Coordinates of C-alpha atoms and ligand atoms in Angstrom, one line a residue:
M1 CA 0.3 -0.5 0.0
A2 CA 0.5 3.6 0.3
E3 CA 3.4 3.6 2.6
R4 CA 5.7 1.6 0.8
A5 CA 5.8 3.7 -1.6
L6 CA 8.5 6.8 -0.5
K7 CA 11.2 3.7 1.0
P8 CA 13.9 1.9 -0.3
V9 CA 13.0 -1.6 -1.5
P10 CA 14.5 -4.3 0.3
N11 CA 17.7 -6.4 -0.8
D12 CA 18.6 -3.8 -3.0
Q13 CA 20.7 -4.1 -6.1
P14 CA 21.8 -7.0 -6.7
S15 CA 25.8 -6.7 -7.6
G16 CA 26.4 -5.4 -11.1
A17 CA 24.6 -2.3 -12.1
T18 CA 21.2 -3.4 -12.2
Y19 CA 17.9 -2.3 -9.6
R20 CA 15.0 -4.4 -8.2
L21 CA 11.9 -2.6 -8.4
S22 CA 8.6 -2.9 -6.1
K23 CA 5.0 -2.3 -7.6
S24 CA 5.2 1.9 -5.4
R25 CA 8.5 2.2 -7.9
F26 CA 6.8 1.0 -10.7
T27 CA 3.8 2.9 -10.5
S28 CA 6.0 5.6 -9.6
G29 CA 7.9 5.0 -12.4
L30 CA 4.8 5.3 -15.0
Q31 CA 3.9 8.7 -13.9
C32 CA 7.5 9.7 -14.3
H33 CA 11.0 7.9 -14.7
K34 CA 13.3 10.8 -13.6
K35 CA 11.1 11.2 -10.4
L36 CA 11.7 7.5 -9.9
W37 CA 15.2 7.6 -11.1
W38 CA 15.4 10.2 -7.9
E39 CA 14.0 8.2 -5.4
V40 CA 16.0 5.0 -6.1
H41 CA 19.1 7.0 -6.5
E42 CA 18.3 9.3 -3.3
P43 CA 16.5 7.6 -1.0
D44 CA 17.7 10.1 1.2
A45 CA 16.7 13.1 0.1
I46 CA 14.7 15.6 1.7
E47 CA 11.8 16.0 -0.5
L48 CA 11.0 12.1 0.5
Q49 CA 11.2 12.6 3.9
P50 CA 7.6 12.0 5.1
D51 CA 5.8 15.7 6.5
K52 CA 3.1 15.2 9.2
V53 CA 0.1 15.2 6.7
L54 CA 1.8 12.4 4.7
Q55 CA 3.2 10.2 7.8
D56 CA -0.4 10.9 8.9
L57 CA -1.8 9.3 5.1
F58 CA 0.6 6.6 6.0
D59 CA -1.4 5.5 9.8
Q60 CA -4.6 5.9 7.8
G61 CA -3.5 3.7 5.2
R62 CA -2.5 1.3 7.8
Q63 CA -5.0 1.1 9.5
V64 CA -7.9 0.9 6.7
G65 CA -5.5 -2.3 5.9
E66 CA -5.7 -3.6 9.4
A67 CA -9.4 -3.2 8.9
A68 CA -9.7 -5.0 5.3
R69 CA -8.2 -7.8 6.9
Q70 CA -11.1 -8.6 9.3
R71 CA -12.7 -9.5 6.3
Y72 CA -10.7 -12.4 5.8
P73 CA -11.2 -15.0 8.6
G74 CA -8.4 -17.7 8.8
G75 CA -6.2 -15.3 6.9
V76 CA -2.2 -15.7 7.3
L77 CA -0.3 -12.2 8.1
I78 CA 3.4 -12.5 6.3
D79 CA 4.6 -10.9 9.1
L80 CA 8.4 -10.3 8.8
P81 CA 10.5 -7.0 7.7
H82 CA 10.2 -5.8 4.3
S83 CA 13.9 -6.6 3.8
A84 CA 14.0 -10.1 4.5
G85 CA 12.4 -10.6 1.2
A86 CA 13.7 -13.8 0.6
A87 CA 11.9 -15.0 3.8
R88 CA 8.5 -13.3 3.0
V89 CA 8.6 -15.5 -0.4
A90 CA 9.5 -18.1 1.5
A91 CA 7.2 -17.9 4.3
T92 CA 4.6 -16.6 1.2
Q93 CA 4.6 -20.2 0.1
K94 CA 4.4 -22.2 3.1
A95 CA 0.9 -20.1 3.9
L96 CA -0.5 -21.2 0.6
A97 CA 1.1 -24.8 0.4
E98 CA -1.2 -25.3 3.9
G99 CA -4.0 -23.9 2.2
A100 CA -5.0 -20.6 3.6
P101 CA -7.8 -19.0 2.4
A102 CA -6.1 -15.8 2.3
V103 CA -2.4 -14.4 2.8
F104 CA -2.1 -11.0 3.9
E105 CA 1.2 -9.3 2.3
A106 CA 1.8 -12.1 0.1
T107 CA 5.0 -11.8 -1.2
F108 CA 6.5 -12.7 -4.5
I109 CA 9.9 -11.7 -6.8
A110 CA 10.1 -12.2 -10.0
D111 CA 11.5 -9.6 -12.9
E112 CA 14.1 -8.3 -10.2
T113 CA 10.0 -6.7 -9.0
F114 CA 9.2 -7.0 -5.3
V115 CA 5.0 -7.0 -4.6
A116 CA 3.7 -7.8 -1.5
I117 CA -0.1 -8.2 -2.4
D118 CA -2.9 -7.1 0.3
V119 CA -5.1 -9.6 0.1
L120 CA -4.3 -12.9 -1.8
E121 CA -7.3 -15.3 -1.5
R122 CA -8.1 -18.8 -2.7
Q123 CA -10.8 -18.8 -5.1
G124 CA -11.1 -22.9 -6.3
D125 CA -8.3 -23.3 -8.2
G126 CA -6.8 -19.8 -8.9
Y127 CA -6.5 -16.9 -6.4
R128 CA -8.1 -13.4 -6.3
L129 CA -5.9 -10.8 -6.1
T130 CA -7.1 -8.0 -3.8
E131 CA -5.7 -3.9 -3.6
V132 CA -6.7 -2.4 -0.5
K133 CA -7.2 1.4 -0.8
S134 CA -7.9 4.0 1.6
S135 CA -9.5 6.5 -0.7
S136 CA -13.2 6.1 -1.1
S137 CA -13.7 5.1 -4.9
Q138 CA -11.4 3.1 -7.1
K139 CA -9.6 4.6 -9.8
D140 CA -7.7 4.5 -12.8
E141 CA -4.4 5.1 -11.3
H142 CA -4.9 1.7 -9.3
I143 CA -4.6 -0.4 -12.7
P144 CA -1.2 -0.6 -13.2
D145 CA -0.8 -0.8 -9.2
V146 CA -2.7 -4.1 -9.3
A147 CA -2.0 -5.6 -12.4
V148 CA 2.3 -5.7 -11.6
Q149 CA 1.1 -7.2 -8.8
A150 CA -0.9 -10.1 -10.5
R151 CA 2.5 -10.1 -13.3
V152 CA 4.8 -10.6 -10.7
A153 CA 2.7 -13.2 -9.0
A154 CA 1.9 -14.9 -12.0
A155 CA 5.3 -15.4 -13.3
C156 CA 6.0 -17.0 -9.7
G157 CA 3.8 -19.3 -11.0
V158 CA 0.1 -18.3 -9.0
N159 CA -2.9 -18.9 -10.8
I160 CA -4.5 -15.1 -10.7
T161 CA -8.4 -15.6 -12.3
A162 CA -9.7 -12.3 -10.3
A163 CA -9.0 -8.7 -9.1
E164 CA -10.7 -6.3 -7.2
V165 CA -9.7 -3.0 -5.3
L166 CA -11.1 -3.4 -1.6
H167 CA -12.0 0.5 -1.0
L168 CA -14.0 2.7 1.3
N169 CA -17.4 3.0 0.9
K170 CA -18.7 6.6 0.7
E171 CA -22.0 5.9 1.6
F172 CA -21.3 4.4 5.1
R173 CA -21.9 5.9 7.9
H174 CA -20.6 5.8 11.6
P175 CA -20.5 4.0 14.0
D176 CA -22.1 1.0 11.7
S177 CA -25.0 2.3 8.8
G178 CA -23.6 0.4 6.0
D179 CA -20.2 -1.6 4.8
L180 CA -17.0 0.6 5.6
F181 CA -15.5 -1.1 2.5
A182 CA -16.5 -1.2 -1.0
R183 CA -15.4 -3.7 -3.2
T184 CA -14.7 -3.0 -7.2
D185 CA -13.7 -5.8 -9.6
V186 CA -10.4 -4.8 -12.2
T187 CA -10.2 -8.4 -13.5
G188 CA -10.8 -6.4 -16.7
P189 CA -9.0 -4.0 -17.1
V190 CA -5.9 -5.2 -15.3
A191 CA -5.9 -7.9 -17.7
A192 CA -5.6 -5.9 -20.6
F193 CA -2.9 -3.8 -19.0
V194 CA -1.0 -6.8 -17.8
A195 CA 0.4 -7.3 -21.4
Q196 CA 2.4 -3.8 -21.1
V197 CA 4.2 -4.6 -17.4
P198 CA 7.3 -7.0 -18.8
D199 CA 8.3 -4.1 -21.3
E200 CA 7.7 -1.1 -19.0
I201 CA 10.1 -3.6 -16.0
A202 CA 12.4 -3.3 -18.6
R203 CA 12.4 -0.1 -19.9
Q204 CA 12.1 1.3 -15.7
R205 CA 14.8 -1.0 -15.3
K206 CA 17.4 0.5 -17.6
M207 CA 16.9 3.7 -17.4
L208 CA 17.7 3.3 -13.7
A209 CA 21.5 1.8 -14.7
G210 CA 22.0 5.0 -16.6
P211 CA 22.1 8.9 -16.0
L212 CA 19.5 10.7 -14.6
P213 CA 16.9 11.0 -17.6
D214 CA 15.6 14.2 -19.2
V215 CA 12.0 14.6 -19.3
P216 CA 10.0 18.0 -19.7
V217 CA 7.5 18.9 -16.9
G218 CA 3.9 18.3 -17.6
L219 CA 0.5 17.2 -16.4
H220 CA 2.3 14.0 -15.1
C221 CA 3.9 16.1 -12.7
F222 CA 0.9 16.5 -11.2
E223 CA -1.1 13.3 -11.6
P224 CA -1.9 10.8 -10.5
R225 CA -0.9 12.4 -7.4
D226 CA 1.7 15.6 -6.6
C227 CA 5.3 14.8 -7.6
P228 CA 7.7 16.2 -4.6
F229 CA 9.9 16.9 -6.8
M230 CA 8.1 20.1 -8.6
D231 CA 11.0 22.7 -6.8
R232 CA 13.7 20.8 -8.8
C233 CA 12.0 20.5 -12.4
W234 CA 9.8 23.2 -12.3
P235 CA 11.3 27.1 -12.7
D236 CA 10.2 29.7 -10.2
A237 CA 9.8 32.2 -12.3
P238 CA 7.0 34.5 -10.9
D239 CA 5.8 34.8 -14.8
H240 CA 5.8 31.1 -15.4
I241 CA 2.2 30.2 -16.9
R242 CA 1.2 28.3 -14.3
H243 CA 1.0 31.3 -12.1
L244 CA -1.9 32.9 -14.3
A245 CA -4.9 32.8 -12.2
G246 CA -7.5 30.4 -12.7
V247 CA -5.2 28.1 -14.2
G248 CA -4.8 24.4 -12.9
P249 CA -2.5 21.8 -13.6
K250 CA -4.5 20.8 -17.2
R251 CA -4.3 24.1 -18.2
T252 CA -0.6 24.6 -17.2
A253 CA 0.3 21.9 -19.4
A254 CA -1.8 22.7 -22.3
Y255 CA 0.3 26.3 -22.4
L256 CA 3.5 24.5 -22.2
A257 CA 2.4 22.0 -24.8
R258 CA 1.6 24.6 -27.0
G259 CA 5.4 26.3 -26.2
I260 CA 3.6 28.8 -24.1
S261 CA 6.1 28.5 -20.5
S262 CA 5.7 32.2 -19.6
I263 CA 3.1 34.6 -19.0
K264 CA 4.6 37.6 -21.2
D265 CA 4.4 34.8 -23.7
L266 CA 0.6 34.7 -24.0
P267 CA -0.4 36.0 -27.7
P268 CA -2.7 38.9 -27.8
R269 CA -5.4 36.7 -29.6
D270 CA -5.7 34.6 -26.7
K271 CA -8.9 35.1 -24.4
L272 CA -8.0 36.0 -21.0
N273 CA -11.0 36.6 -18.1
F274 CA -11.1 40.1 -16.1
T275 CA -9.2 38.6 -13.2
Q276 CA -6.2 37.0 -15.1
R277 CA -6.6 40.8 -17.9
R278 CA -6.2 42.2 -14.1
Q279 CA -3.2 40.0 -13.3
L280 CA -1.2 40.8 -16.5
K281 CA -1.5 44.6 -16.0
A282 CA -0.2 44.7 -12.2
M283 CA 2.8 42.4 -13.8
A284 CA 3.5 44.6 -16.6
E285 CA 3.4 47.8 -14.7
E286 CA 4.7 46.1 -10.8
C287 CA 2.1 47.7 -9.3
L288 CA -1.2 47.0 -7.3
I289 CA -4.5 47.5 -8.8
V290 CA -7.7 48.6 -6.7
E291 CA -11.1 48.2 -8.7
P292 CA -12.9 51.2 -8.2
T293 CA -15.4 48.9 -7.3
L294 CA -13.9 47.9 -4.3
A295 CA -15.4 50.7 -1.8
R296 CA -18.4 49.4 -2.6
E297 CA -18.0 45.8 -2.3
L298 CA -16.5 46.2 0.9
V299 CA -19.2 47.7 2.9
P300 CA -21.0 45.0 4.6
F301 CA -17.7 44.0 6.2
T302 CA -17.1 48.0 7.6
G303 CA -19.8 48.6 10.0
P304 CA -19.7 47.4 13.8
R305 CA -20.8 44.2 15.2
V306 CA -18.8 42.4 12.0
G307 CA -17.6 38.7 12.8
F308 CA -15.0 36.8 11.5
L309 CA -15.1 33.3 11.9
D310 CA -12.7 30.9 10.6
F311 CA -12.7 26.9 11.1
E312 CA -9.8 23.8 11.2
T313 CA -11.2 20.6 10.5
I314 CA -10.5 16.9 10.8
A315 CA -10.7 13.9 8.0
R316 CA -10.5 10.4 8.9
A317 CA -10.1 8.0 6.6
I318 CA -12.8 5.7 9.3
P319 CA -15.1 7.9 10.1
V320 CA -15.0 8.8 14.5
W321 CA -18.2 10.7 14.9
P322 CA -21.6 9.6 14.5
G323 CA -23.3 10.0 10.9
M324 CA -19.6 10.9 9.5
A325 CA -18.7 9.3 6.0
P326 CA -15.1 8.4 5.3
W327 CA -12.8 11.2 4.8
Q328 CA -15.8 13.5 5.7
Q329 CA -14.7 16.8 7.6
A330 CA -15.6 17.8 10.6
A331 CA -15.3 21.3 12.4
A332 CA -13.1 20.8 15.5
Q333 CA -11.8 24.2 16.0
F334 CA -12.9 27.9 15.4
S335 CA -12.0 31.0 16.3
Y336 CA -13.6 34.4 16.5
H337 CA -12.9 38.1 16.0
E338 CA -15.8 40.4 16.6
R339 CA -15.9 44.0 15.4
Q340 CA -17.1 46.4 18.9
P341 CA -18.7 49.7 18.0
D342 CA -16.4 51.4 20.0
G343 CA -13.9 49.6 16.8
T344 CA -12.1 47.4 19.3
Y345 CA -12.5 43.3 19.0
T346 CA -13.2 40.5 20.6
H347 CA -12.0 37.1 20.3
A348 CA -13.5 33.7 21.2
A349 CA -11.8 30.5 20.6
F350 CA -12.9 26.5 20.5
L351 CA -10.5 23.4 20.5
A352 CA -11.9 20.0 20.6
E353 CA -11.0 18.1 23.6
G354 CA -11.1 14.3 23.9
P355 CA -12.1 11.4 21.3
R356 CA -16.0 12.2 22.0
D357 CA -18.0 14.1 19.8
A358 CA -16.9 17.6 19.6
R359 CA -19.3 19.1 17.0
P360 CA -22.5 19.9 19.6
P361 CA -20.0 21.6 22.4
L362 CA -18.4 23.7 18.9
V363 CA -21.6 24.9 18.1
E364 CA -23.1 26.0 21.1
A365 CA -19.7 28.1 21.5
M366 CA -20.2 29.7 18.2
V367 CA -24.2 29.7 18.3
R368 CA -23.1 32.2 21.8
A369 CA -20.0 33.8 20.6
T370 CA -21.8 34.9 16.7
A371 CA -25.1 35.4 19.0
N372 CA -24.5 39.5 18.7
A373 CA -23.1 39.8 15.1
E374 CA -24.5 41.1 12.3
R375 CA -22.9 39.8 9.9
V376 CA -20.0 37.3 9.7
A377 CA -17.1 37.6 7.3
T378 CA -14.8 33.8 6.4
Y379 CA -12.4 33.8 3.6
T380 CA -14.1 31.0 0.7
A381 CA -17.6 29.3 1.3
F382 CA -15.5 26.7 3.6
E383 CA -16.8 27.7 6.4
K384 CA -20.4 28.1 5.3
T385 CA -20.0 24.2 3.7
R386 CA -19.4 23.0 7.3
I387 CA -22.0 25.1 9.1
R388 CA -24.3 23.1 6.6
E389 CA -22.9 19.9 7.8
L390 CA -22.8 20.9 11.0
Q391 CA -27.7 21.2 10.9
E392 CA -27.5 17.9 10.1
A393 CA -25.0 16.9 13.0
V394 CA -26.2 19.1 15.9
P395 CA -29.9 18.9 14.7
E396 CA -31.1 20.7 17.8
L397 CA -29.4 24.1 16.7
D398 CA -30.3 23.9 13.5
A399 CA -32.5 27.5 14.3
E400 CA -30.1 29.0 15.5
L401 CA -27.1 27.7 12.8
A402 CA -29.7 28.5 10.0
A403 CA -29.5 32.0 11.4
L404 CA -26.1 32.6 11.6
E405 CA -25.6 30.8 8.0
A406 CA -27.9 33.7 6.8
K407 CA -25.1 36.2 8.6
L408 CA -22.2 35.0 6.5
I409 CA -20.8 37.6 4.6
D410 CA -17.7 36.3 2.0
L411 CA -14.1 38.3 1.6
H412 CA -12.6 36.3 -1.2
P413 CA -14.9 37.3 -4.1
V414 CA -14.4 40.6 -2.8
V415 CA -10.3 40.4 -3.3
R416 CA -10.7 38.5 -6.6
N417 CA -13.0 40.6 -7.9
C418 CA -11.2 44.2 -7.1
V419 CA -7.5 43.9 -5.9
Y420 CA -4.2 42.0 -7.7
H421 CA -1.0 42.4 -7.2
P422 CA 2.0 40.9 -8.3
D423 CA 2.9 39.1 -6.0
F424 CA -0.4 37.0 -5.5
R425 CA 1.6 34.8 -8.2
G426 CA -2.2 34.3 -9.8
S427 CA -3.1 32.7 -6.2
F428 CA -5.8 34.6 -4.0
S429 CA -5.8 32.0 -0.7
L430 CA -5.7 34.1 1.9
K431 CA -1.7 33.0 2.7
Y432 CA -0.7 34.1 -0.7
I433 CA -2.3 37.9 -0.3
L434 CA -1.9 38.0 3.0
T435 CA 1.9 39.4 2.6
P436 CA 1.8 41.2 -0.2
L437 CA -1.5 43.2 1.3
V438 CA -0.6 43.0 5.1
P439 CA 3.2 43.0 5.0
E440 CA 3.4 43.6 9.0
L441 CA 1.3 40.6 9.6
T442 CA 3.0 37.2 9.2
Y443 CA 2.4 33.6 10.3
N444 CA 6.5 33.4 11.0
D445 CA 6.3 33.2 14.7
L446 CA 4.1 30.3 14.6
V447 CA 4.8 26.4 14.9
I448 CA 1.6 25.5 13.1
V449 CA 1.2 27.6 9.4
D450 CA -0.9 25.3 7.5
G451 CA -4.4 24.1 7.9
R452 CA -3.5 20.8 6.6
V453 CA -0.9 20.4 9.4
A454 CA -3.3 21.5 12.1
S455 CA -6.0 18.9 10.9
V456 CA -3.3 16.4 11.0
E457 CA -2.5 17.6 14.5
I458 CA -6.0 18.0 16.3
A459 CA -6.6 14.5 15.2
R460 CA -3.7 13.3 16.9
L461 CA -4.1 15.4 19.9
L462 CA -8.3 14.3 19.9
F463 CA -8.0 10.4 18.8
V464 CA -4.1 9.3 20.4
A465 CA -3.7 11.4 23.1
D466 CA -2.4 8.9 25.5
K467 CA 0.6 8.4 23.3
I468 CA 1.8 12.1 23.9
P469 CA 3.9 13.6 27.1
R470 CA 1.6 15.8 29.1
Q471 CA 3.7 18.8 28.1
E472 CA 3.8 18.2 24.6
R473 CA 0.2 18.0 24.3
D474 CA -0.3 21.3 26.0
R475 CA 2.1 23.2 23.3
V476 CA 0.4 22.0 20.2
R477 CA -2.7 22.6 22.1
Q478 CA -2.0 26.6 22.1
D479 CA 0.1 26.4 18.9
L480 CA -3.6 25.1 17.1
L481 CA -5.1 28.0 18.9
N482 CA -2.3 30.8 17.7
Y483 CA -2.5 29.3 14.4
C484 CA -6.9 29.6 14.1
E485 CA -6.5 33.2 16.1
R486 CA -3.9 34.3 13.1
D487 CA -6.2 32.9 10.5
T488 CA -8.9 35.5 11.5
W489 CA -7.0 38.5 13.1
A490 CA -5.6 38.1 9.4
M491 CA -9.4 38.6 7.8
V492 CA -9.5 41.6 10.3
K493 CA -5.9 43.1 9.2
L494 CA -7.0 43.0 5.6
V495 CA -10.4 44.7 5.9
E496 CA -8.7 47.2 7.5
R497 CA -6.6 47.3 4.5
L498 CA -8.9 47.3 1.7
G499 CA -10.5 50.1 3.6
E500 CA -7.2 51.9 3.1
L501 CA -7.0 50.9 -0.5
A502 CA -10.5 51.5 -1.4
G503 CA -10.5 54.9 0.0
T504 CA -6.6 56.4 -0.6
H505 CA -4.9 54.3 -3.3
T506 CA -7.9 53.5 -5.9
R507 CA -5.8 52.7 -8.7
P508 CA -8.6 51.4 -11.5
T509 CA -8.0 49.5 -15.1
P510 CA -9.7 50.3 -18.0
Ligands
SF4_601 S1 8.6 17.5 -11.1 FE1 7.5 16.5 -12.7 S2 9.7 16.6 -14.5 FE2 10.4 16.6 -12.2 S3 10.8 14.3 -11.5 FE3 8.8 15.3 -10.9 S4 7.2 14.3 -12.7 FE4 9.2 13.9 -13.1

């Protein structure tokens, strides 16, 4: 499963200039030979060291794998380190010979390629190969992953008669509504792909024995997942075409395919939207552009009793609170600043504690904190979506949540519609626009500076608190409170700054 993707393969290089593959190396090589080359030749590269977010993904994948095994009574786990390749192969052969109904982590080596199959299940004269995924659907990228396992097992004499992906079921609801897993049969697409596997294995092994291959950047850098080596391959130029506002990986790749790598190379006849035209003008003139509409759009944010709300959430593969689906986000923390009639600000905050459902106490605290607000500002519609989910999770406060939703106003479109600074680099996310617009307010003094890290840290505090020393728990809690508070204070300062711009620095575009 995914946790092996970034680790060196056991019993790695046989003598001579040949390199052993694994299923994760094989799929990595399918994405990009250059990426695989670095993974094999620089396994200690800084880019390959899992950060907290990636480590959490691995941990959740492991939990899903363990839960999946409960479905196969009598299954035998090949419980040996991955470095013990030959011993694992022998243990697999023994389990199969002894008639185990299912073997977990069944290990085979052929074509200098190592695979450990999540579940190899006896079925009549043959075996069904099952790949367990913590995603909530079967994806195209799973096919080559399963195909390389099927090819290697078959080369070792195993009669694979069926292949499937066992993934999380998006219809499941905690604690026990429906089945946590869903199966998707992939026998047909895997059989169609298997024929390509030997040639691709040979290409990858030949490539690994040579120098770093020259691979141009493109859509493959993002699909099926972001490559960790982007900073090595992609130019950092602020006018790179990928920084054109509203352009994602697909359109970036399409521009590159047309030979357009810089925003200044855009042909004049290319159609650009209003935001992009404003961006080009700001870049050409190296100045901040403010539309004359800013003052009008800012009006709802400038009265007394305007609040500023921000959530942090958890998202767990195996859901943890009543009614939640796999990977569903749930608010577990909020910060709230409110402007008072005298121009000062009050602050309220909530951070879940302990594994029990945090949504009812969070909603109670939030309803109390926002009761007197005339309007409540957020940055994007993220909070609105979470509040709607909270209405389902805490139906006894449904009316109060509906009243809060009716007060919400979104600051994000105001910035997107009215302001552009060349340092936005095509993004209107709060973290990108804050420094250019409010340079005195930074996150540099904070330990947690990223919502994904905050999410993982909250989950750690809630669900594995007993494994964290008390002192560290207190420190992480404070780090989380500081981070969320900074997000709402950033909105406060942003509105102040926008107010100054609307009043004094208006510079309309034609
Ligand atoms: S950034 Fe793109 S080109 Fe560079 S190694 Fe990754 S996938 Fe390959």
